[in-house]
Coordinates of C-alpha atoms in Angstrom, one line a residue:
Chain S
M1 CA 21.0 8.9 90.0
K2 CA 19.4 9.7 86.7
T3 CA 18.4 6.8 84.4
I4 CA 19.0 7.0 80.7
L5 CA 17.4 4.6 78.1
L6 CA 19.7 4.2 75.1
I7 CA 18.3 2.5 72.0
E8 CA 20.8 1.7 69.3
D9 CA 21.2 -1.3 66.9
N10 CA 24.9 -1.0 66.2
L11 CA 26.6 -3.1 68.9
S12 CA 29.8 -1.0 69.1
I13 CA 28.0 2.3 69.3
R14 CA 25.5 1.0 71.8
E15 CA 28.2 -0.4 74.1
N16 CA 30.5 2.5 73.8
T17 CA 27.9 5.2 74.4
C18 CA 26.6 3.2 77.3
E19 CA 30.0 3.0 78.9
L20 CA 30.5 6.7 78.3
L21 CA 27.3 7.7 80.0
E22 CA 28.1 5.3 82.9
L23 CA 31.5 6.9 83.3
E24 CA 29.7 10.3 83.4
G25 CA 27.6 8.9 86.3
Y26 CA 24.3 7.9 84.8
K27 CA 22.5 4.7 85.2
V28 CA 22.0 3.3 81.6
I29 CA 19.5 0.8 80.3
C30 CA 20.1 -0.4 76.6
A31 CA 18.0 -1.8 73.9
S32 CA 18.9 -2.9 70.3
N33 CA 15.7 -1.9 68.7
G34 CA 12.6 0.3 69.0
K35 CA 10.3 -2.4 70.1
T36 CA 12.4 -3.5 73.1
G37 CA 13.1 0.1 73.7
L38 CA 9.3 0.9 74.1
Q39 CA 8.9 -2.1 76.5
L40 CA 11.8 -0.9 78.6
A41 CA 10.7 2.7 78.7
K42 CA 7.2 1.8 80.0
K43 CA 8.7 -0.6 82.5
E44 CA 11.6 1.5 83.8
L45 CA 10.3 5.0 83.1
P46 CA 13.8 6.5 82.5
D47 CA 14.5 10.2 83.0
I48 CA 15.6 10.6 79.4
I49 CA 15.6 8.5 76.3
L50 CA 18.4 8.5 73.6
S51 CA 17.4 6.7 70.4
D52 CA 18.9 5.9 67.0
V53 CA 16.7 6.5 64.0
A54 CA 17.3 3.6 61.5
M55 CA 16.6 0.3 63.5
P56 CA 15.0 -3.0 62.8
M57 CA 11.4 -3.7 64.0
M58 CA 10.6 -0.1 65.0
N59 CA 12.6 3.0 64.0
G60 CA 13.2 6.1 66.1
H61 CA 10.3 8.1 64.7
E62 CA 7.8 5.3 65.3
L63 CA 9.1 4.8 68.8
F64 CA 8.6 8.4 69.6
A65 CA 5.1 8.3 68.3
A66 CA 4.4 5.3 70.5
L67 CA 5.8 6.9 73.5
K68 CA 3.7 10.0 73.0
K69 CA 0.6 7.9 73.0
D70 CA 1.3 6.5 76.5
S71 CA 0.6 8.8 79.4
S72 CA 3.4 7.4 81.5
T73 CA 6.1 8.0 78.9
R74 CA 4.6 11.1 77.2
D75 CA 6.8 13.6 79.2
I76 CA 10.1 11.8 79.1
P77 CA 12.6 14.0 77.1
F78 CA 13.4 12.2 73.8
V79 CA 16.7 12.7 71.9
L80 CA 17.4 11.3 68.5
L81 CA 20.9 10.2 67.5
T82 CA 20.8 10.6 63.7
S83 CA 23.0 10.0 60.7
S84 CA 20.7 12.1 58.7
V85 CA 21.7 15.6 57.8
E86 CA 18.4 16.4 56.2
K87 CA 17.1 19.7 57.6
K88 CA 13.5 18.8 56.6
E89 CA 13.6 15.6 58.6
I90 CA 15.0 17.3 61.7
Q91 CA 12.5 20.2 61.3
A92 CA 9.6 17.7 61.0
A93 CA 10.7 15.7 64.1
L94 CA 11.2 18.9 66.2
E95 CA 7.6 20.0 65.2
K96 CA 6.3 16.7 66.5
G97 CA 7.9 17.4 69.8
V98 CA 11.3 15.6 69.7
N99 CA 13.4 17.4 72.4
G100 CA 16.7 17.2 70.7
F101 CA 18.9 15.9 68.0
I102 CA 22.5 14.7 68.2
G103 CA 24.2 14.2 64.9
K104 CA 26.5 11.2 64.4
P105 CA 29.5 11.0 64.8
F106 CA 29.2 13.0 68.1
E107 CA 31.7 14.4 70.6
K108 CA 31.0 13.0 74.2
D109 CA 30.8 16.6 75.5
V110 CA 28.0 17.4 73.2
L111 CA 26.2 14.4 74.3
F112 CA 26.7 15.0 78.0
Q113 CA 25.7 18.8 77.7
K114 CA 22.6 18.0 75.8
I115 CA 21.6 15.4 78.4
S116 CA 22.2 17.5 81.5
F117 CA 20.4 20.5 79.8
L118 CA 17.4 18.5 79.1
L119 CA 17.3 16.8 82.5
L120 CA 17.6 20.3 84.2
E121 CA 14.9 21.7 81.9
N122 CA 12.6 18.8 82.6
N123 CA 13.0 19.2 86.4
S124 CA 12.2 22.8 86.6
Chain D
M1 CA -23.0 38.0 -23.0
K2 CA -19.5 36.9 -22.5
S3 CA -16.7 39.5 -22.2
P4 CA -13.8 38.8 -24.6
K5 CA -11.8 37.6 -21.7
N6 CA -14.1 34.8 -21.0
I7 CA -14.5 33.6 -24.6
S8 CA -12.7 30.4 -25.4
I9 CA -9.5 30.7 -27.5
Q10 CA -11.2 28.7 -30.3
K11 CA -14.0 31.3 -30.5
K12 CA -11.5 34.1 -30.2
L13 CA -9.4 32.9 -33.0
L14 CA -12.4 32.4 -35.2
K15 CA -13.7 35.9 -34.4
F16 CA -10.3 37.5 -35.2
I17 CA -9.9 35.6 -38.5
L18 CA -13.5 36.5 -39.6
M19 CA -13.0 40.1 -38.5
I20 CA -9.8 40.4 -40.4
S21 CA -11.1 38.7 -43.6
G22 CA -14.2 40.8 -43.4
I23 CA -12.4 44.0 -43.2
I24 CA -10.1 43.0 -46.1
L25 CA -13.0 41.9 -48.3
F26 CA -14.9 45.1 -47.5
V27 CA -12.0 47.5 -48.1
T28 CA -11.2 45.7 -51.4
C29 CA -14.9 45.9 -52.5
I30 CA -15.1 49.6 -51.7
A31 CA -11.9 50.2 -53.6
F32 CA -13.1 48.3 -56.6
S33 CA -16.5 50.1 -56.4
V34 CA -14.9 53.6 -56.3
C35 CA -12.6 52.7 -59.2
E36 CA -15.5 51.3 -61.2
Y37 CA -17.7 54.3 -60.5
Y38 CA -15.0 56.7 -61.9
T39 CA -14.2 54.5 -64.8
F40 CA -17.9 54.3 -65.7
R41 CA -18.4 58.1 -65.4
S42 CA -15.5 58.9 -67.7
T43 CA -16.6 56.2 -70.1
T44 CA -20.2 57.7 -70.1
L45 CA -18.9 61.2 -70.8
L46 CA -16.6 59.8 -73.5
N47 CA -19.4 57.9 -75.2
L48 CA -21.8 60.8 -75.2
S49 CA -19.1 63.2 -76.6
T50 CA -18.3 60.7 -79.4
I51 CA -22.0 60.6 -80.3
G52 CA -22.2 64.3 -80.0
K53 CA -19.3 64.8 -82.4
V54 CA -20.8 62.4 -85.0
I55 CA -24.2 64.1 -84.7
A56 CA -22.6 67.5 -84.8
A57 CA -20.6 66.6 -87.9
N58 CA -23.7 65.3 -89.6
S59 CA -25.7 68.3 -88.7
T60 CA -23.4 70.9 -90.5
A61 CA -25.3 70.7 -93.8
A62 CA -28.8 71.0 -92.2
L63 CA -27.7 74.1 -90.2
A64 CA -25.8 75.5 -93.2
F65 CA -28.8 75.3 -95.4
D66 CA -31.2 76.0 -92.6
N67 CA -33.0 72.7 -93.3
N68 CA -35.2 71.8 -90.3
L69 CA -36.3 68.5 -91.6
D70 CA -32.8 67.2 -92.2
A71 CA -31.8 68.3 -88.8
E72 CA -34.8 66.4 -87.3
E73 CA -33.9 63.3 -89.2
I74 CA -30.4 63.4 -88.0
L75 CA -31.5 63.9 -84.4
T76 CA -34.0 61.0 -84.6
A77 CA -31.0 58.7 -85.4
L78 CA -30.3 59.1 -81.7
K79 CA -33.1 56.5 -81.0
A80 CA -30.5 54.0 -81.4
E81 CA -28.9 55.3 -78.3
S82 CA -31.6 54.6 -75.8
H83 CA -29.9 56.4 -72.9
V84 CA -30.0 59.7 -74.8
I85 CA -33.4 61.0 -73.7
A86 CA -33.3 64.4 -75.3
A87 CA -31.3 66.4 -77.9
C88 CA -31.6 69.8 -79.8
L89 CA -29.8 72.0 -82.2
Y90 CA -29.3 75.7 -81.8
D91 CA -28.4 77.9 -84.7
K92 CA -25.4 80.3 -84.6
D93 CA -27.6 82.9 -82.9
G94 CA -28.4 80.5 -80.1
N95 CA -32.1 80.0 -81.2
L96 CA -33.7 76.5 -81.0
F97 CA -33.5 75.1 -84.4
S98 CA -34.5 71.5 -84.1
Q99 CA -35.3 69.1 -81.2
Y100 CA -35.6 65.4 -80.3
T101 CA -37.0 63.6 -77.2
S102 CA -37.1 59.9 -76.8
G103 CA -40.5 58.3 -76.0
S104 CA -43.2 60.4 -74.4
S105 CA -41.1 62.1 -71.8
V106 CA -41.1 65.8 -71.7
H107 CA -37.8 67.5 -71.2
P108 CA -37.4 71.3 -71.1
F109 CA -34.5 72.4 -73.2
P110 CA -32.2 75.2 -72.1
E111 CA -33.2 78.5 -73.8
K112 CA -29.7 79.3 -74.9
P113 CA -26.7 77.1 -75.5
E114 CA -24.3 77.0 -72.6
E115 CA -20.6 76.6 -72.4
D116 CA -19.2 73.8 -74.6
G117 CA -18.4 70.5 -72.9
Y118 CA -20.0 67.6 -71.1
R119 CA -20.9 67.4 -67.4
F120 CA -23.0 65.6 -64.9
E121 CA -26.0 67.3 -63.6
H122 CA -28.1 65.7 -61.0
F123 CA -28.9 62.2 -62.3
Y124 CA -28.2 63.1 -65.9
V125 CA -25.3 63.9 -68.1
I126 CA -25.6 66.9 -70.4
G127 CA -23.4 68.2 -73.1
F128 CA -23.0 71.1 -75.6
E129 CA -21.1 70.3 -78.7
P130 CA -20.3 73.0 -81.2
V131 CA -21.3 72.5 -84.9
I132 CA -18.4 73.7 -86.9
L133 CA -17.8 73.8 -90.7
G134 CA -14.3 74.9 -91.6
N135 CA -13.6 77.9 -89.3
N136 CA -17.3 78.9 -89.0
R137 CA -19.4 77.9 -86.0
L138 CA -22.8 77.0 -87.4
G139 CA -24.6 76.2 -84.1
T140 CA -24.6 74.1 -81.1
L141 CA -25.8 70.6 -80.3
Y142 CA -27.4 69.9 -76.9
M143 CA -27.7 66.3 -75.5
K144 CA -29.2 64.9 -72.4
S145 CA -28.4 61.3 -71.3
D146 CA -29.8 59.5 -68.3
L147 CA -27.7 57.2 -66.1
K148 CA -29.9 54.1 -66.2
A149 CA -27.1 52.2 -67.7
M150 CA -24.8 53.1 -65.0
F151 CA -27.3 52.3 -62.3
A152 CA -28.0 48.9 -63.9
R153 CA -24.3 48.1 -64.0
F154 CA -24.0 49.3 -60.4
K155 CA -26.8 46.9 -59.5
I156 CA -25.0 43.9 -61.0
W157 CA -21.8 45.2 -59.5
G158 CA -23.5 45.4 -56.1
I159 CA -24.9 41.8 -56.4
I160 CA -21.5 40.4 -57.3
L161 CA -19.9 42.4 -54.5
I162 CA -22.3 41.1 -51.9
S163 CA -22.0 37.5 -53.3
V164 CA -18.2 37.8 -53.1
L165 CA -18.5 39.3 -49.5
L166 CA -20.7 36.5 -48.4
G167 CA -18.8 33.8 -50.2
G168 CA -15.5 35.0 -48.9
F169 CA -16.9 35.3 -45.4
A170 CA -18.3 31.8 -45.5
L171 CA -15.0 30.5 -47.0
A172 CA -13.0 32.3 -44.3
Y173 CA -15.3 30.9 -41.6
F174 CA -15.0 27.4 -43.0
L175 CA -11.2 27.6 -43.5
S176 CA -10.5 29.2 -40.2
G177 CA -12.6 26.6 -38.5
I178 CA -10.2 24.0 -39.8
L179 CA -7.0 26.0 -39.5
Q180 CA -7.5 27.4 -36.0
K181 CA -7.8 23.9 -34.8
S182 CA -4.1 23.3 -35.4
I183 CA -3.4 26.2 -32.9
S184 CA -6.3 25.7 -30.5
R185 CA -6.2 22.0 -30.2
P186 CA -2.7 21.7 -28.6
I187 CA -3.4 24.7 -26.4
L188 CA -6.8 23.1 -25.2
A189 CA -5.0 19.7 -24.7
L190 CA -2.3 21.5 -22.6
A191 CA -5.0 23.4 -20.7
E192 CA -6.8 20.1 -20.1
T193 CA -3.7 18.4 -18.8
V194 CA -2.9 21.4 -16.5
K195 CA -6.4 21.2 -15.2
E196 CA -6.2 17.5 -14.4
I197 CA -2.8 17.8 -12.9
S198 CA -4.0 20.5 -10.5
N199 CA -7.1 18.5 -9.7
V200 CA -5.4 15.2 -9.0
M201 CA -2.0 16.7 -7.9
D202 CA -0.3 14.0 -9.9
Y203 CA 2.9 15.5 -11.3
S204 CA 3.8 12.2 -13.0
M205 CA 1.4 13.1 -15.9
R206 CA 2.6 14.6 -19.1
A207 CA 1.1 16.7 -21.8
K208 CA 1.0 15.1 -25.3
R209 CA 3.2 17.1 -27.8
S210 CA 1.7 17.5 -31.3
D211 CA 3.9 19.6 -33.5
N212 CA 7.3 21.1 -33.6
D213 CA 6.2 24.7 -33.4
E214 CA 6.1 27.1 -30.5
L215 CA 3.2 25.2 -29.0
G216 CA 5.3 22.1 -29.2
L217 CA 8.1 23.9 -27.4
L218 CA 5.6 25.1 -24.8
T219 CA 4.4 21.6 -24.2
T220 CA 7.9 20.4 -24.0
A221 CA 8.8 23.2 -21.5
F222 CA 5.7 22.4 -19.5
N223 CA 6.6 18.8 -19.4
Q224 CA 10.2 19.7 -18.4
M225 CA 8.7 21.9 -15.6
L226 CA 6.5 18.9 -14.5
T227 CA 9.6 16.8 -14.3
Q228 CA 11.3 19.5 -12.2
I229 CA 8.4 19.8 -9.9
Q230 CA 8.2 16.0 -9.5
E231 CA 11.9 15.9 -8.7
Q232 CA 11.6 18.8 -6.3
N233 CA 8.6 17.1 -4.7
L234 CA 10.6 14.0 -4.3
E235 CA 13.4 16.1 -2.8
I236 CA 11.0 17.9 -0.5
K237 CA 9.5 14.6 0.6
S238 CA 12.9 13.0 1.3
F239 CA 14.0 16.2 3.1
N240 CA 10.8 16.2 5.1
H241 CA 11.3 12.5 5.9
M242 CA 14.9 13.2 6.9
L243 CA 13.9 16.1 9.1
E244 CA 11.2 13.9 10.7
Q245 CA 13.7 11.2 11.3
K246 CA 16.1 13.8 12.7
V247 CA 13.4 15.1 15.0
I248 CA 12.7 11.6 16.2
E249 CA 16.4 10.9 16.7
R250 CA 16.9 14.2 18.6
T251 CA 13.9 13.6 20.8
L252 CA 15.2 10.1 21.6
E253 CA 18.6 11.5 22.3
L254 CA 17.1 14.2 24.5
T255 CA 14.9 11.7 26.3
D256 CA 17.9 9.4 26.7
S257 CA 20.1 12.2 28.1
L258 CA 17.2 13.4 30.3
E259 CA 16.8 9.9 31.6
R260 CA 20.5 9.5 32.1
E261 CA 20.6 12.8 34.0
Q262 CA 17.6 11.8 36.1
E263 CA 19.4 8.5 36.8
M264 CA 22.5 10.4 37.7
N265 CA 20.6 12.7 40.0
E266 CA 18.8 9.8 41.6
M267 CA 22.2 8.0 42.0
K268 CA 23.7 11.1 43.6
S269 CA 21.0 11.4 46.1
R270 CA 21.1 7.7 46.8
F271 CA 24.9 8.0 47.2
V272 CA 24.5 10.9 49.6
S273 CA 22.0 9.1 51.8
M274 CA 24.1 6.0 51.6
A275 CA 27.3 7.8 52.5
S276 CA 25.7 9.7 55.2
H277 CA 24.7 6.6 57.0
E278 CA 27.4 4.2 56.0
F279 CA 30.3 6.6 56.9
R280 CA 28.7 8.0 60.0
T281 CA 28.1 4.7 61.6
P282 CA 31.7 3.4 61.8
L283 CA 32.9 7.1 62.4
T284 CA 30.5 7.2 65.4
A285 CA 31.9 4.0 66.7
I286 CA 35.5 5.2 66.2
L287 CA 34.8 8.6 67.9
S288 CA 33.0 6.9 70.9
S289 CA 35.9 4.4 71.2
I290 CA 38.4 7.3 71.3
S291 CA 36.3 9.2 73.8
L292 CA 36.3 6.1 76.0
I293 CA 40.0 5.6 75.8
E294 CA 40.4 9.3 76.7
M295 CA 38.1 8.8 79.7
Y296 CA 39.8 5.7 80.9
G297 CA 42.9 7.5 82.2
T298 CA 46.1 5.8 83.0
D299 CA 44.9 3.4 85.7
Q300 CA 42.4 1.6 83.5
E301 CA 43.0 -1.9 82.4
D302 CA 44.7 -2.6 79.1
V303 CA 42.0 -5.2 78.2
K304 CA 39.4 -2.4 77.9
K305 CA 41.7 -0.2 75.9
G306 CA 42.5 -3.2 73.7
K307 CA 38.8 -3.9 73.1
Q308 CA 38.2 -0.2 72.0
I309 CA 41.4 -0.3 69.7
E310 CA 39.9 -3.5 68.1
R311 CA 36.6 -1.7 67.6
I312 CA 38.4 1.2 65.9
K313 CA 40.3 -1.2 63.7
S314 CA 37.1 -3.0 62.8
S315 CA 35.4 0.3 62.0
V316 CA 38.3 1.4 59.9
K317 CA 38.2 -2.0 58.1
N318 CA 34.5 -1.3 57.4
L319 CA 35.2 2.1 56.0
T320 CA 38.1 0.7 54.0
H321 CA 35.7 -2.0 52.6
I322 CA 33.3 0.8 51.5
L323 CA 36.1 2.6 49.8
N324 CA 37.3 -0.6 48.1
D325 CA 33.9 -1.0 46.7
F326 CA 34.0 2.5 45.3
L327 CA 37.4 1.9 43.8
S328 CA 36.4 -1.5 42.2
L329 CA 33.4 0.2 40.7
E330 CA 35.4 3.2 39.4
K331 CA 38.0 0.7 37.9
M332 CA 35.3 -1.4 36.2
E333 CA 33.5 1.6 34.9
H334 CA 36.6 3.0 33.3
G335 CA 37.8 -0.5 32.0
K336 CA 40.8 -0.7 34.2
V337 CA 40.3 -4.2 35.5
E338 CA 43.0 -6.7 34.4
I339 CA 42.0 -10.3 34.1
E340 CA 44.6 -12.8 35.4
N341 CA 43.5 -16.3 34.6
E342 CA 44.9 -19.3 36.4
K343 CA 44.0 -23.0 36.9
F344 CA 42.3 -23.9 40.2
D345 CA 39.9 -26.4 41.7
L346 CA 36.5 -24.9 42.5
N347 CA 36.0 -27.3 45.4
E348 CA 39.0 -26.2 47.3
F349 CA 38.5 -22.6 46.3
S350 CA 34.9 -22.7 47.7
K351 CA 36.0 -24.2 50.9
D352 CA 38.6 -21.5 51.5
I353 CA 36.1 -18.8 51.1
I354 CA 33.7 -20.5 53.5
E355 CA 36.6 -20.7 56.0
E356 CA 37.3 -17.0 55.5
L357 CA 33.7 -16.0 56.2
K358 CA 33.4 -18.0 59.5
G359 CA 34.1 -14.9 61.6
M360 CA 31.2 -13.2 60.1
L361 CA 28.5 -15.9 60.7
K362 CA 25.8 -15.1 63.2
Q363 CA 24.9 -17.4 66.1
G364 CA 23.8 -20.8 64.7
Q365 CA 24.4 -19.9 61.0
S366 CA 26.4 -22.2 58.8
I367 CA 27.4 -22.4 55.2
N368 CA 27.0 -25.9 53.6
F369 CA 29.0 -26.5 50.5
S370 CA 28.1 -29.2 47.9
G371 CA 30.3 -29.6 44.8
G372 CA 30.6 -32.3 42.2
G373 CA 33.8 -34.2 41.8
V374 CA 36.9 -32.4 40.4
M375 CA 36.1 -29.0 39.0
D376 CA 39.2 -27.5 37.4
L377 CA 38.7 -24.0 36.2
F378 CA 40.8 -21.6 34.2
Q379 CA 39.5 -18.3 35.3
D380 CA 40.4 -15.1 37.3
K381 CA 40.4 -16.3 40.9
T382 CA 40.4 -12.8 42.4
I383 CA 37.2 -11.8 40.6
L384 CA 35.5 -15.0 41.3
K385 CA 36.5 -14.8 45.0
N386 CA 35.1 -11.2 45.2
V387 CA 31.8 -12.5 43.7
L388 CA 31.4 -15.3 46.2
L389 CA 32.5 -13.3 49.1
N390 CA 30.0 -10.7 48.2
L391 CA 27.0 -13.1 47.6
L392 CA 27.8 -15.2 50.7
S393 CA 28.3 -12.2 53.1
N394 CA 25.0 -10.8 51.8
A395 CA 23.5 -14.3 52.6
I396 CA 24.9 -14.0 56.2
K397 CA 23.9 -10.4 56.6
Y398 CA 20.3 -10.7 55.5
S399 CA 19.6 -14.1 57.3
E400 CA 18.6 -14.4 61.0
V401 CA 20.5 -16.4 63.5
D402 CA 20.4 -20.2 63.2
K403 CA 19.6 -20.0 59.4
E404 CA 21.4 -22.3 57.0
I405 CA 23.2 -21.0 53.8
N406 CA 23.9 -23.3 50.9
L407 CA 26.6 -23.0 48.3
L408 CA 26.2 -25.3 45.4
A409 CA 28.7 -25.6 42.6
S410 CA 28.5 -27.8 39.5
V411 CA 30.2 -27.9 36.0
S412 CA 28.5 -29.3 32.9
N413 CA 29.2 -28.7 29.2
N414 CA 32.1 -26.3 30.2
L415 CA 29.7 -24.2 32.0
V416 CA 30.2 -23.5 35.7
S417 CA 27.0 -22.9 37.8
I418 CA 27.2 -21.7 41.3
I419 CA 24.2 -21.2 43.6
V420 CA 24.2 -19.2 46.8
R421 CA 20.9 -19.9 48.7
D422 CA 19.8 -18.4 52.0
Q423 CA 16.6 -18.6 54.1
G424 CA 16.8 -14.8 54.9
I425 CA 14.5 -11.8 54.7
G426 CA 14.2 -12.0 50.9
I427 CA 13.7 -9.2 48.5
P428 CA 10.2 -7.6 48.1
A429 CA 8.8 -8.5 44.7
G430 CA 8.4 -4.8 43.7
E431 CA 12.0 -4.1 44.2
Q432 CA 13.6 -7.1 42.5
K433 CA 14.1 -5.5 39.2
N434 CA 16.3 -2.7 40.8
M435 CA 18.6 -5.1 42.7
F436 CA 21.6 -4.7 40.5
G437 CA 21.4 -0.9 40.3
K438 CA 24.1 1.3 41.8
F439 CA 23.4 2.3 45.4
F440 CA 20.1 0.6 45.4
R441 CA 18.9 -0.8 48.7
A442 CA 15.5 -2.5 49.2
K443 CA 13.2 -0.9 51.7
N444 CA 13.3 -3.9 54.1
V445 CA 17.0 -3.5 54.7
S446 CA 17.1 0.2 55.5
H447 CA 18.2 -0.5 59.1
I448 CA 20.9 -2.9 57.9
E449 CA 24.3 -1.4 57.0
G450 CA 25.3 -1.5 53.3
T451 CA 26.3 0.6 50.4
G452 CA 24.1 -0.7 47.8
L453 CA 27.1 -1.4 45.6
G454 CA 27.8 -5.1 46.3
L455 CA 25.4 -6.6 43.7
N456 CA 26.1 -3.9 41.2
I457 CA 29.8 -4.8 41.4
V458 CA 29.1 -8.6 41.4
K459 CA 27.1 -8.2 38.2
K460 CA 29.9 -6.3 36.5
Y461 CA 32.5 -8.8 37.7
I462 CA 30.4 -11.7 36.3
E463 CA 30.1 -10.0 33.0
L464 CA 33.9 -9.7 32.9
L465 CA 34.0 -13.5 33.3
D466 CA 31.6 -13.8 30.3
G467 CA 29.0 -15.0 32.6
T468 CA 25.4 -14.3 33.8
I469 CA 23.7 -13.8 37.2
C470 CA 20.2 -14.1 38.1
F471 CA 18.2 -14.6 41.3
E472 CA 14.9 -15.9 42.8
S473 CA 13.6 -14.5 45.9
K474 CA 10.6 -14.5 48.2
H475 CA 10.0 -11.9 50.8
K476 CA 10.7 -13.3 54.3
Q477 CA 11.5 -16.7 52.9
G478 CA 14.9 -16.5 51.2
T479 CA 16.9 -15.7 48.2
S480 CA 18.8 -17.8 45.7
F481 CA 21.5 -16.3 43.5
T482 CA 22.7 -18.3 40.5
V483 CA 25.9 -17.5 38.7
E484 CA 27.0 -19.1 35.4
F485 CA 30.2 -18.6 33.5
P486 CA 32.6 -20.6 31.2
Q487 CA 34.8 -23.2 32.7
N488 CA 37.7 -21.9 30.8
S489 CA 38.0 -18.2 30.1
K490 CA 38.2 -17.4 26.4
Y491 CA 40.9 -14.8 27.2
E492 CA 44.5 -16.0 27.2
N493 CA 45.6 -13.8 30.0
N494 CA 46.1 -10.4 31.3
I495 CA 43.6 -8.6 29.2
A496 CA 42.8 -5.1 30.2
Y497 CA 39.2 -4.0 30.2

């Protein structure tokens, strides 16, 4: 069973997304901010990380940079859940190596497809 | 030497007067001289012919009787006429009969008498006069006269002429010197004034008017021109001033509208980023809840579905709240808010609001109210409620768990003072001045949901109540908002804004 680390500060979105992914058959670990998310990522070494951008303590971009610094977490696929529609911001993050973007609000199928695609790509 | 163009008007006038008077004097003298010359000539001829006729008449007897001695005596009488230098008598055959010469001078006599009559010959006058007795011609008298008398007269005449010329010239010079001043003085004065005006550029100066002649008119016209220039200068100056003023005004207007436009643009981008985040978050929650309900299927428990439906409701409420904020703002900006004043007790009112907010409190948070006795207000309850709800929910939102929030209310001198104090995250000093701006959100709350409209609306509401709002805040230590407004609204009721 693949493990997903979900980092999101909004309680409803966090719980709902977590439940959706569990129903799809994944093991989900949740964190409410970037800092906890980083600790959990190092500890649990999930197969994929989904993260919100605007969060207290450490935002999505900072978290990604921190993950890239650590050899154990460097290769974990990283997807940003973002409210931003700024193309520049998306472009800049993709150039830094973020594996994917999912714009809010998102359809569950888009979320599932993105995750299964990235997991498959990472395995091969 | 100066060319006539460079000579001063004074000298020019003098020169012209002298020239004219000189010419007139000269022409007059010439005319008189010519006239005198001819008069003298004819007088000389007449004189000589008169003498000739007398001598001829006297000589008839001597010639008739061929008496040489008598003839000589008669001719000698010519001594009395000093200008007659020689004379002789011819007999009827034309032979020299008798002769006379004055002094020792030797004068040749013509061999034969010539044609009768008197004439000028070189510097002498000569004349032949017939000597007649009855119808018989006895002989001819010859006389030669010099012109010494004429020349002597001419000499005197010349001296008088030159004296008159010189005297006239001197008189003309003297008189013109006096007379030309009456013309040149006002011109020079005018020229001096013009020079001074153009040097100092002072158009308030005036030339002095002397007489009532053309120069006086010129001076008056010049002064009038100066007045006009002065007026025009004033006009130009005031026009320039007006233009400058206008330019400044326009620049200000442009700067203003540019600033407004920049503000609008900034507001727009703030609105877009706010809307993007604030709408997407509840929408994401709603969509994920719906997705879950879809996935639950028919056999799932109603409790789970119920929870999702509650979440959807809460998100919709959140969205509605944002929309309401927009609407309030729109209403206030277009002056469509109606004030409905009523009497109420601030103590009770505050406690109701605290009760209403209980559901929002984070773990361990509490709102402590402290009021002072009876506080009866006559104000718009809805507006005041919105203000307090806004300030208190901010205090809750921006404070950590277990933090206390204080609501202090007091009335003194008809002025209500309400303080909302929290121990929250505070507002960074650099951003405090922007707190009441539309869509403004401090950097330290970017991860916390919010539209950036709350305080803007609160400020506008407080202004509707004729009140003021201010705050003190320390980053990471807490914020304290103070609202002050009259205890009794000055508006009777239902006044539209």
